CSV table of C-alpha atoms in Angstrom, one decimal:
chain,number,residue,atom,x,y,z
A,15,SER,CA,207.0,51.5,47.7
A,16,TRP,CA,205.1,54.8,48.3
A,17,ARG,CA,208.0,56.3,50.1
A,18,ARG,CA,210.4,59.1,48.7
A,19,MET,CA,213.6,57.3,48.1
A,20,GLU,CA,217.5,58.4,47.6
A,21,VAL,CA,218.8,56.7,44.5
A,22,ASP,CA,222.2,56.3,42.8
A,23,VAL,CA,222.1,57.3,39.1
A,24,SER,CA,225.7,58.0,38.3
A,25,ASP,CA,226.0,54.8,35.9
A,26,SER,CA,222.8,55.4,34.1
A,27,ASP,CA,222.6,56.4,30.5
A,28,ASP,CA,221.5,59.9,31.2
A,29,GLY,CA,223.6,60.1,34.3
A,30,GLU,CA,224.5,63.7,33.7
A,31,GLU,CA,220.9,64.8,33.8
A,32,LYS,CA,220.0,62.6,36.9
A,33,LYS,CA,223.0,63.6,38.9
A,34,ARG,CA,221.3,66.9,39.2
A,35,LYS,CA,218.3,65.1,40.6
A,36,ARG,CA,219.5,63.6,44.0
A,37,THR,CA,216.1,62.2,44.6
A,38,THR,CA,213.2,60.6,42.9
A,39,LYS,CA,209.8,59.7,43.9
A,40,THR,CA,207.9,56.5,42.7
A,41,LYS,CA,204.7,56.9,40.8
A,42,THR,CA,202.5,54.3,42.6
A,43,LYS,CA,199.1,55.4,43.6
A,44,ARG,CA,198.9,57.1,47.0
A,45,LYS,CA,197.1,54.9,49.6
A,46,THR,CA,193.9,56.1,50.7
A,47,SER,CA,191.9,54.5,53.4
A,48,LYS,CA,188.5,53.0,51.9
A,49,ILE,CA,187.1,53.5,55.4
A,50,THR,CA,187.9,57.2,56.2
A,51,GLY,CA,188.6,58.7,52.9
A,52,VAL,CA,191.6,60.1,54.4
A,53,ASP,CA,195.1,59.9,52.8
A,54,LEU,CA,197.1,57.3,54.6
A,55,ALA,CA,200.2,57.3,52.2
A,56,HIS,CA,202.6,58.6,54.9
A,57,HIS,CA,201.5,56.5,57.7
A,58,ASP,CA,200.2,53.1,56.5
A,59,PHE,CA,201.9,49.8,56.6
A,60,SER,CA,203.1,47.9,53.4
A,61,ALA,CA,202.5,44.1,53.5
A,62,PRO,CA,206.1,43.2,54.6
A,63,GLU,CA,205.8,45.6,57.3
A,64,VAL,CA,202.7,44.1,58.6
A,65,GLN,CA,204.3,40.7,58.8
A,66,LEU,CA,207.5,42.2,60.5
A,67,PHE,CA,205.2,44.0,62.9
A,68,GLN,CA,203.2,40.8,63.9
A,69,ASP,CA,206.1,38.6,64.1
A,70,GLY,CA,208.1,40.9,66.3
A,71,LEU,CA,205.4,41.9,68.6
A,72,LEU,CA,204.2,38.3,69.3
A,73,ASP,CA,207.6,37.1,70.0
A,74,TRP,CA,208.3,39.8,72.3
A,75,TYR,CA,204.8,39.2,74.1
A,76,ASP,CA,205.7,35.5,74.6
A,77,GLN,CA,208.8,36.4,76.2
A,78,ASN,CA,207.6,39.4,78.2
A,79,LYS,CA,204.0,39.3,79.0
A,80,ARG,CA,202.9,39.7,82.6
A,81,ASP,CA,201.3,37.1,84.6
A,82,LEU,CA,197.7,38.4,85.3
A,83,PRO,CA,194.8,36.4,86.7
A,84,TRP,CA,192.3,37.1,83.7
A,85,ARG,CA,195.1,35.8,81.3
A,86,THR,CA,194.0,32.3,81.2
A,87,SER,CA,194.5,29.9,78.3
A,88,LEU,CA,191.9,27.3,77.3
A,89,PRO,CA,192.4,24.0,75.4
A,90,SER,CA,191.2,24.0,71.8
A,91,ASP,CA,188.2,21.5,72.9
A,92,ALA,CA,187.2,23.9,75.7
A,93,SER,CA,183.5,23.8,76.7
A,94,SER,CA,181.1,26.6,75.8
A,95,GLU,CA,180.7,27.0,79.5
A,96,ASP,CA,184.3,27.6,80.0
A,97,LEU,CA,184.5,29.9,77.1
A,98,ASN,CA,181.7,31.9,78.5
A,99,ARG,CA,183.2,32.1,81.8
A,100,ARG,CA,186.5,33.3,80.2
A,101,ALA,CA,184.7,35.9,78.1
A,102,TYR,CA,182.9,37.2,81.3
A,103,GLY,CA,186.2,37.4,83.0
A,104,VAL,CA,187.8,39.3,80.0
A,105,TRP,CA,184.9,41.6,80.2
A,106,VAL,CA,185.4,42.4,83.8
A,107,SER,CA,189.0,42.9,83.6
A,108,GLU,CA,188.7,45.4,80.7
A,109,ILE,CA,186.0,47.4,82.4
A,110,MET,CA,188.2,47.6,85.6
A,111,LEU,CA,191.2,48.4,83.8
A,112,GLN,CA,189.6,51.7,82.4
A,113,GLN,CA,191.3,54.6,84.1
A,114,THR,CA,192.8,52.1,86.8
A,115,ARG,CA,196.3,50.7,87.2
A,116,VAL,CA,196.9,47.0,86.6
A,117,GLU,CA,198.4,46.3,90.0
A,118,THR,CA,195.3,47.7,91.7
A,119,VAL,CA,192.9,45.7,89.4
A,120,LYS,CA,194.3,42.4,90.3
A,121,SER,CA,192.9,42.0,93.8
A,122,TYR,CA,189.6,43.6,92.8
A,123,TRP,CA,189.2,41.2,89.8
A,124,THR,CA,189.9,38.3,92.0
A,125,LYS,CA,187.4,39.3,94.7
A,126,TRP,CA,184.8,40.1,91.9
A,127,MET,CA,185.1,36.8,90.2
A,128,GLY,CA,185.0,35.0,93.6
A,129,LYS,CA,181.7,36.5,94.6
A,130,TRP,CA,180.0,36.4,91.0
A,131,GLU,CA,181.6,33.7,89.2
A,132,THR,CA,179.2,33.8,86.0
A,133,VAL,CA,177.5,36.4,84.2
A,134,SER,CA,174.3,34.9,85.4
A,135,SER,CA,175.2,35.2,89.0
A,136,LEU,CA,176.1,38.8,88.5
A,137,ALA,CA,172.8,39.5,86.9
A,138,LYS,CA,171.1,38.6,90.1
A,139,ALA,CA,173.2,41.0,92.3
A,140,GLU,CA,172.0,44.1,94.0
A,141,LEU,CA,173.5,47.3,93.1
A,142,ALA,CA,174.5,48.0,96.7
A,143,ASP,CA,176.5,44.8,96.8
A,144,VAL,CA,178.2,45.6,93.5
A,145,ASN,CA,179.3,49.0,94.6
A,146,SER,CA,180.5,47.5,97.9
A,147,VAL,CA,182.8,45.3,96.0
A,148,TRP,CA,183.8,48.0,93.6
A,149,ALA,CA,184.5,50.6,96.4
A,150,GLY,CA,187.8,52.1,95.9
A,151,LEU,CA,188.1,51.7,92.3
A,152,GLY,CA,186.3,54.9,91.4
A,153,TYR,CA,184.2,55.7,88.2
A,154,TYR,CA,181.4,53.8,90.0
A,155,ARG,CA,179.2,54.0,86.7
A,156,ARG,CA,181.4,51.3,85.4
A,157,ALA,CA,180.2,48.8,88.1
A,158,SER,CA,176.6,49.7,87.4
A,159,PHE,CA,176.9,49.2,83.7
A,160,LEU,CA,178.4,45.9,84.4
A,161,LEU,CA,175.5,44.8,86.4
A,162,LYS,CA,173.1,46.3,83.7
A,163,GLY,CA,175.2,44.6,81.0
A,164,ALA,CA,174.9,41.3,82.7
A,165,GLY,CA,171.1,41.6,82.9
A,166,ASP,CA,171.1,42.3,79.2
A,167,VAL,CA,173.3,39.2,78.4
A,168,VAL,CA,170.7,37.0,80.4
A,169,LYS,CA,167.6,38.6,78.9
A,170,GLU,CA,168.8,38.8,75.3
A,171,HIS,CA,171.3,35.9,75.1
A,172,GLY,CA,170.1,33.4,77.7
A,173,GLY,CA,173.2,34.1,79.8
A,174,VAL,CA,175.6,33.4,77.0
A,175,ILE,CA,178.1,36.2,76.0
A,176,PRO,CA,177.9,36.7,72.3
A,177,ASN,CA,181.1,36.5,70.2
A,178,GLU,CA,180.2,38.9,67.5
A,179,VAL,CA,181.4,42.5,68.0
A,180,LYS,CA,178.1,44.1,66.8
A,181,GLU,CA,176.1,42.0,69.4
A,182,LEU,CA,178.6,42.8,72.1
A,183,GLU,CA,178.2,46.5,71.4
A,184,ALA,CA,174.6,46.4,72.0
A,185,ILE,CA,175.0,45.2,75.5
A,186,SER,CA,175.0,48.0,78.2
A,187,GLY,CA,178.3,49.5,78.9
A,188,ILE,CA,180.1,47.8,76.1
A,189,GLY,CA,181.6,50.0,73.5
A,190,ARG,CA,183.9,49.3,70.5
A,191,TYR,CA,187.0,48.9,72.5
A,192,THR,CA,185.6,46.5,75.0
A,193,ALA,CA,183.7,44.6,72.3
A,194,GLY,CA,187.0,44.0,70.4
A,195,ALA,CA,188.8,42.9,73.6
A,196,ILE,CA,186.2,40.2,74.5
A,197,ALA,CA,185.8,39.0,70.7
A,198,SER,CA,189.5,38.8,70.3
A,199,ILE,CA,190.8,37.7,73.5
A,200,ALA,CA,188.1,35.3,74.5
A,201,PHE,CA,186.8,34.0,71.2
A,202,GLY,CA,189.6,34.5,68.8
A,203,VAL,CA,187.8,36.9,66.4
A,204,ARG,CA,190.1,38.9,64.2
A,205,THR,CA,189.0,42.4,65.2
A,206,PRO,CA,191.2,45.3,66.2
A,207,LEU,CA,191.0,47.5,69.4
A,208,VAL,CA,192.4,50.9,70.2
A,209,ASP,CA,192.9,52.1,73.8
A,210,GLY,CA,195.4,54.8,75.1
A,211,ASN,CA,198.4,52.4,74.9
A,212,VAL,CA,197.6,51.1,71.5
A,213,ALA,CA,197.0,54.8,70.2
A,214,ARG,CA,200.4,55.8,71.7
A,215,VAL,CA,202.3,53.0,70.1
A,216,LEU,CA,200.8,53.5,66.7
A,217,SER,CA,201.2,57.3,66.8
A,218,ARG,CA,204.8,56.6,67.4
A,219,VAL,CA,205.6,53.8,64.8
A,220,ARG,CA,203.9,55.8,62.3
A,221,ALA,CA,204.7,59.4,63.3
A,222,ILE,CA,201.2,60.4,63.3
A,223,GLY,CA,201.6,64.3,64.1
A,224,CYS,CA,198.1,65.1,65.2
A,225,ASP,CA,196.8,64.5,68.6
A,226,PRO,CA,195.1,61.3,69.4
A,227,LYS,CA,191.6,63.0,69.4
A,228,ALA,CA,192.2,64.3,66.0
A,229,ALA,CA,193.4,60.9,64.8
A,230,LEU,CA,190.2,59.5,66.0
A,231,ASN,CA,188.3,62.1,63.9
A,232,GLY,CA,190.2,62.2,60.5
A,233,GLY,CA,193.3,64.1,61.3
A,234,ALA,CA,194.3,67.7,61.6
A,235,GLY,CA,192.3,70.2,59.7
A,236,TYR,CA,189.8,67.5,58.7
A,237,ASP,CA,186.3,69.0,58.6
A,238,ILE,CA,184.0,67.4,60.9
A,239,ILE,CA,180.8,67.2,59.0
A,240,PRO,CA,177.8,65.2,60.8
A,241,SER,CA,177.1,63.3,57.7
A,242,HIS,CA,180.6,62.3,56.9
A,243,PRO,CA,181.5,58.7,57.7
A,244,SER,CA,184.7,59.8,59.6
A,245,ASN,CA,182.6,61.1,62.3
A,246,ARG,CA,181.4,57.6,63.2
A,247,LYS,CA,183.4,56.2,66.0
A,248,LYS,CA,184.1,53.1,64.0
A,249,ASP,CA,185.7,55.1,61.1
A,250,THR,CA,189.0,56.5,62.4
A,251,ILE,CA,192.6,56.6,61.4
A,252,LEU,CA,193.9,54.7,64.3
A,253,TRP,CA,191.3,52.0,64.2
A,254,THR,CA,192.1,51.7,60.4
A,255,LEU,CA,195.8,51.2,61.1
A,256,ALA,CA,195.1,48.6,63.8
A,257,GLY,CA,192.8,46.9,61.5
A,258,HIS,CA,195.6,46.5,58.9
A,259,LEU,CA,197.8,44.9,61.5
A,260,ILE,CA,195.6,42.4,63.1
A,261,PRO,CA,196.7,38.7,62.2
A,262,GLN,CA,194.4,35.8,61.4
A,263,HIS,CA,196.4,33.8,63.8
A,264,ARG,CA,196.2,34.8,67.7
A,265,PRO,CA,194.3,38.1,67.2
A,266,GLY,CA,193.7,38.1,70.9
A,267,ASP,CA,197.3,37.6,72.0
A,268,PHE,CA,198.3,40.4,69.3
A,269,ASN,CA,195.8,42.9,70.8
A,270,GLN,CA,197.0,42.1,74.3
A,271,ALA,CA,200.8,42.3,73.0
A,272,LEU,CA,200.0,45.7,71.6
A,273,MET,CA,198.6,47.0,74.8
A,274,GLU,CA,201.4,45.4,76.8
A,275,LEU,CA,204.0,47.1,74.7
A,276,GLY,CA,202.4,50.6,75.3
A,277,ALA,CA,202.2,49.7,79.1
A,278,LEU,CA,205.8,48.4,79.7
A,279,VAL,CA,207.9,49.7,76.8
A,280,CYS,CA,206.4,52.5,74.9
A,281,THR,CA,205.2,54.5,77.8
A,282,PRO,CA,204.0,58.0,77.9
A,283,LYS,CA,206.9,59.8,79.4
A,284,SER,CA,210.0,57.3,79.5
A,285,PRO,CA,209.8,55.0,76.6
A,286,LEU,CA,212.4,52.1,76.7
A,287,CYS,CA,213.3,52.0,72.8
A,288,SER,CA,216.4,49.9,73.3
A,289,ALA,CA,213.8,47.0,74.4
A,290,CYS,CA,211.3,47.8,71.8
A,291,PRO,CA,210.7,45.0,69.0
A,292,LEU,CA,209.5,47.6,66.6
A,293,THR,CA,212.4,50.1,66.2
A,294,SER,CA,213.2,49.1,62.8
A,295,LEU,CA,209.5,50.1,61.7
A,296,CYS,CA,209.3,53.0,64.1
A,297,TYR,CA,209.1,56.4,62.1
A,298,ALA,CA,209.5,58.3,65.5
A,299,TYR,CA,212.6,56.4,66.4
A,300,GLN,CA,214.3,56.8,63.1
A,301,GLN,CA,213.4,60.5,63.0
A,302,VAL,CA,215.1,61.1,66.4
A,303,GLN,CA,218.1,59.2,65.2
A,304,TYR,CA,218.2,61.3,62.1
A,305,SER,CA,217.8,64.4,63.9
A,306,LYS,CA,220.8,63.6,66.1
A,307,SER,CA,223.0,63.2,63.1
A,308,HIS,CA,221.6,66.1,60.9
A,309,PRO,CA,220.9,69.1,63.0
A,310,LEU,CA,219.5,71.2,60.3
A,311,PRO,CA,216.1,73.1,60.0
A,312,ILE,CA,213.3,71.1,58.3
A,313,ASN,CA,213.1,73.9,55.7
A,314,ASP,CA,216.6,73.1,54.5
A,315,ILE,CA,215.7,69.5,54.0
A,316,GLU,CA,213.9,68.6,50.8
A,317,ASP,CA,212.4,65.3,49.6
A,318,LEU,CA,213.8,63.1,52.3
A,319,ASP,CA,212.2,59.7,53.4
A,320,ILE,CA,209.3,59.8,55.7
A,321,THR,CA,211.2,57.6,58.2
A,322,LYS,CA,213.6,60.6,58.7
A,323,VAL,CA,211.6,63.7,58.1
A,324,PRO,CA,207.8,64.3,58.9
A,325,GLN,CA,205.8,65.2,55.7
A,326,ARG,CA,204.9,69.0,55.4
A,327,HIS,CA,201.9,68.4,53.4
A,328,CYS,CA,200.1,65.5,55.1
A,329,SER,CA,196.4,65.8,55.4
A,330,ILE,CA,196.3,63.9,58.7
A,331,CYS,CA,199.2,65.7,60.6
A,332,GLY,CA,198.7,69.2,59.1
A,333,PRO,CA,201.3,71.9,58.5
A,334,GLY,CA,204.0,72.8,60.8
A,335,GLN,CA,205.7,69.5,61.4
A,336,THR,CA,209.3,69.3,62.8
A,337,LEU,CA,211.9,67.0,63.5
A,338,PRO,CA,211.3,65.5,67.0
A,339,GLU,CA,214.2,65.4,69.6
A,340,ALA,CA,212.5,62.5,71.2
A,341,VAL,CA,209.9,59.8,70.5
A,342,THR,CA,207.7,61.4,73.1
A,343,HIS,CA,207.0,64.2,70.4
A,344,TYR,CA,204.4,61.6,69.4
A,345,PRO,CA,201.4,61.6,70.0
A,346,ARG,CA,201.0,65.2,70.1
A,347,LYS,CA,199.5,66.4,73.4
A,348,SER,CA,195.9,67.3,73.5
A,349,GLU,CA,195.0,70.8,75.0
A,350,LYS,CA,194.0,70.0,78.4
A,351,LYS,CA,190.7,71.6,79.5
A,352,LYS,CA,190.6,73.4,82.8
A,353,LYS,CA,188.6,71.2,85.3
A,354,LYS,CA,185.4,72.5,86.3
A,355,GLU,CA,185.2,73.7,90.0
A,356,GLU,CA,182.4,73.1,92.6
A,357,THR,CA,182.0,73.9,96.2
A,358,ILE,CA,179.7,71.5,98.2
A,359,TYR,CA,178.5,71.7,101.8
A,360,SER,CA,178.2,68.4,103.5
A,361,VAL,CA,176.4,67.8,106.9
A,362,ALA,CA,177.3,64.8,109.0
A,363,PHE,CA,174.2,64.2,111.2
A,364,GLU,CA,175.5,61.8,113.8
A,365,TYR,CA,173.1,59.8,115.9
A,366,PRO,CA,174.0,58.0,119.1
A,367,ASP,CA,176.6,54.9,118.8
A,368,HIS,CA,178.1,56.6,115.7
A,369,HIS,CA,175.4,56.3,113.4
A,370,TYR,CA,175.4,58.6,110.6
A,371,LEU,CA,172.6,59.7,108.2
A,372,PHE,CA,173.3,59.0,104.6
A,373,GLN,CA,171.5,59.5,101.3
A,374,PRO,CA,172.2,58.0,97.9
A,375,ARG,CA,173.8,60.4,95.4
A,376,PRO,CA,171.5,61.7,92.6
A,377,ALA,CA,172.4,61.4,89.0
A,378,GLY,CA,175.9,62.5,88.1
A,379,LEU,CA,179.1,61.8,89.8
A,380,LEU,CA,179.0,58.8,92.1
A,381,ALA,CA,175.1,58.4,91.4
A,382,GLY,CA,173.6,56.0,93.6
A,383,LEU,CA,176.5,55.7,96.2
A,384,LEU,CA,175.7,56.8,99.8
A,385,ASP,CA,176.8,60.3,100.8
A,386,LEU,CA,176.4,62.8,103.5
A,387,ILE,CA,173.5,65.4,103.5
A,388,HIS,CA,174.1,68.2,101.2
A,389,ILE,CA,172.8,71.9,101.8
A,390,GLN,CA,172.8,74.8,99.4
A,391,ASN,CA,174.7,78.0,100.2
A,392,GLU,CA,174.5,81.0,98.1
A,393,GLU,CA,176.7,83.3,100.3
A,394,ASP,CA,180.5,83.8,99.7
A,395,ASP,CA,181.7,83.2,103.4
A,396,ASP,CA,185.3,84.1,104.2
A,397,GLU,CA,185.1,82.2,107.6
A,398,LEU,CA,183.0,79.1,108.4
A,399,SER,CA,184.2,78.7,112.1
A,400,PRO,CA,182.1,79.7,113.9
A,401,VAL,CA,179.4,78.7,111.6
A,402,PRO,CA,177.6,81.7,110.1
A,403,SER,CA,173.8,82.0,111.3
A,404,HIS,CA,172.5,81.7,107.7
A,405,LEU,CA,174.4,78.1,107.4
A,406,VAL,CA,173.0,77.0,110.8
A,407,GLU,CA,169.5,77.9,109.6
A,408,ALA,CA,170.0,76.2,106.4
A,409,ILE,CA,171.0,73.0,108.1
A,410,ARG,CA,168.2,73.3,110.5
A,411,ALA,CA,165.8,73.6,107.7
A,412,LYS,CA,167.4,70.7,105.9
A,413,ALA,CA,166.9,68.4,108.9
A,414,LYS,CA,163.4,69.4,109.0
A,415,SER,CA,162.8,68.4,105.4
A,416,LEU,CA,164.3,65.1,106.3
A,417,GLY,CA,161.8,64.3,108.8
A,418,MET,CA,163.8,65.4,111.9
A,419,LEU,CA,162.9,67.8,114.5
A,420,LYS,CA,164.2,71.1,113.7
A,421,LYS,CA,164.4,72.3,117.2
A,422,ASN,CA,166.6,69.3,118.0
A,423,VAL,CA,169.4,70.7,115.8
A,424,GLN,CA,171.2,72.8,118.3
A,425,LYS,CA,175.0,72.4,117.8
A,426,VAL,CA,176.4,72.8,114.5
A,427,ARG,CA,180.4,72.5,114.1
A,428,TYR,CA,182.5,73.2,111.3
A,429,VAL,CA,185.0,70.3,110.7
A,430,GLY,CA,187.1,71.3,107.8
A,431,LYS,CA,187.6,71.1,104.0
A,432,ILE,CA,188.2,68.2,101.7
A,433,VAL,CA,189.5,68.7,98.0
A,434,HIS,CA,188.6,65.7,95.8
A,435,VAL,CA,189.6,65.7,92.1
A,436,PHE,CA,187.7,63.8,89.5
A,437,THR,CA,188.6,63.5,85.8
A,438,HIS,CA,187.1,66.7,84.9
A,439,VAL,CA,185.8,68.2,88.2
A,440,LYS,CA,187.7,69.5,91.1
A,441,GLN,CA,185.3,69.5,94.1
A,442,GLU,CA,185.9,71.5,97.5
A,443,ILE,CA,183.8,69.8,100.1
A,444,HIS,CA,183.1,71.8,103.5
A,445,VAL,CA,182.0,69.3,106.1
A,446,PHE,CA,179.9,70.1,109.1
A,447,HIS,CA,179.0,68.0,112.1
A,448,VAL,CA,175.6,68.0,113.9
A,449,PRO,CA,175.0,65.7,116.9
A,450,TYR,CA,171.3,64.5,116.9
A,451,THR,CA,169.1,62.8,119.4
A,452,PRO,CA,166.2,61.1,117.7
A,453,THR,CA,162.6,61.3,119.1
A,454,SER,CA,159.5,59.2,118.6
A,455,LYS,CA,158.1,62.4,116.4
A,456,ASP,CA,160.9,61.8,113.8
A,457,GLN,CA,159.6,60.7,110.4
A,458,LEU,CA,162.7,60.1,108.3
A,459,LEU,CA,162.4,59.7,104.6
A,460,ASP,CA,162.5,56.3,103.1
A,461,THR,CA,165.5,57.2,101.0
A,462,LEU,CA,167.7,57.9,103.9
A,463,HIS,CA,170.1,55.3,105.5
A,464,LEU,CA,171.0,55.4,109.3
A,465,LYS,CA,174.1,53.3,109.6
A,466,THR,CA,177.5,53.1,111.2
A,467,ARG,CA,180.4,53.5,108.8
A,468,GLU,CA,181.1,49.8,109.1
A,469,GLU,CA,177.6,48.8,108.4
A,470,ALA,CA,177.3,51.2,105.4
A,471,GLY,CA,180.3,49.5,103.8
A,472,GLY,CA,181.5,50.1,100.1
A,473,LEU,CA,181.8,53.6,100.7
A,474,SER,CA,183.3,56.0,97.9
A,475,THR,CA,186.9,57.4,98.5
A,476,LEU,CA,185.3,60.8,98.8
A,477,LEU,CA,182.9,59.9,101.6
A,478,ASN,CA,185.6,58.1,103.3
A,479,LYS,CA,187.8,61.3,103.2
A,480,CYS,CA,185.0,63.1,104.7
A,481,LEU,CA,184.3,60.6,107.6
A,482,ASP,CA,188.2,60.5,108.3
A,483,LEU,CA,188.3,64.2,108.7
A,484,LEU,CA,185.3,64.1,111.1
A,485,GLU,CA,186.7,61.4,113.2
A,486,SER,CA,190.2,62.8,113.3
A,487,LYS,CA,188.9,66.0,114.7
A,488,PRO,CA,186.7,65.2,117.8
A,489,LYS,CA,184.4,67.6,119.3
A,490,LYS,CA,186.0,70.0,121.8
A,491,LYS,CA,184.9,69.2,125.4
A,492,LYS,CA,183.7,72.0,127.7
A,493,LYS,CA,186.0,72.5,130.8
């Protein structure tokens, strides 16, 4: 054992000497990861612990797993076509589940698989159709990567999804996590995966006192040197621990069980420790129990088992570790960066019969999706109603650049403001309405789309918010 252990030495030959030493430390060699080079002695699993972890987790999973449409089981003699279809279904589900709740994904996954049943059929789809089915899930780059990745599979692998992690990682939009999910769940390959749920479970079970981002880079105080192997994404503490746990038998079920435990039991704010199958192995849980019965400052406690007190000299956790009052102490929270704030001025040019002028968004957020027309405003306007003259002129100039007649832009109305929050950006969108009557002299740019809201279909949540605001505030009628 590598732990510090309390021992009873009163009956030994040199008992008087050893009575004065309440504790002793085993002299086995400290465990060091061959992958990261980081000392894992306080956090790694012994062989018996690995077996207990695997058995307990899989037993729990068999009794508590959710019935999800992409969790299909295949017979041992399943055809290669069935295996390929299942791998495709797992791929789609894992991409959809990134940053999206399971309950939301269920209906989207079913709709997607009903429209494109195989990776080959998806490869033939148009981006507009893909975005239309994806609409409402957000993070639209995921949809475009799925489409591009399907093309890669058809071009490079003849429409057959590979079962090797390295080959999967070479496909557009597939990183190490998704590759591990496809390989283990669909093909039974013994390979680990780490997502937010897994990171949280492992951080608590092994009482890893640095935040998850640090754990994915070597630990607290770990020098970030470009040439050091720990800076390669594949070489991380959490991935190393997950790799030590993955069983030969049922690796896909094990990975799903680990994620399921994080989603249902070991949750971020309200973990259900009483329902957890891993409490006997969980350092965080045991530390909390010890803290409740021994309310002493950590500086007054010496040489106690890691399961009771965080190590003060761990190269991963760093200094300043304290006894936790709850398991939610782990993982340590990352410092949140303040969201970037942007102000956007959007113009709804409305043609007869409720047709609007749309244009695809450029590279960046919501790239390729239809949006209203944007204009620039360098002024800091306190009031936008009535619309300042410089903005009216900017809107008229924009209309001309789009191939419309500038003189036909007569009425410009400020509709209101929308606030939309992305992961790292907070956008404030000011919406303007301009009724427009087309003429034979109009020469609209080819990149523009003149459609009704229904014809456009597959609109982003942000654009729907703008159109909802527009349609909820009709133009005032003159008496």
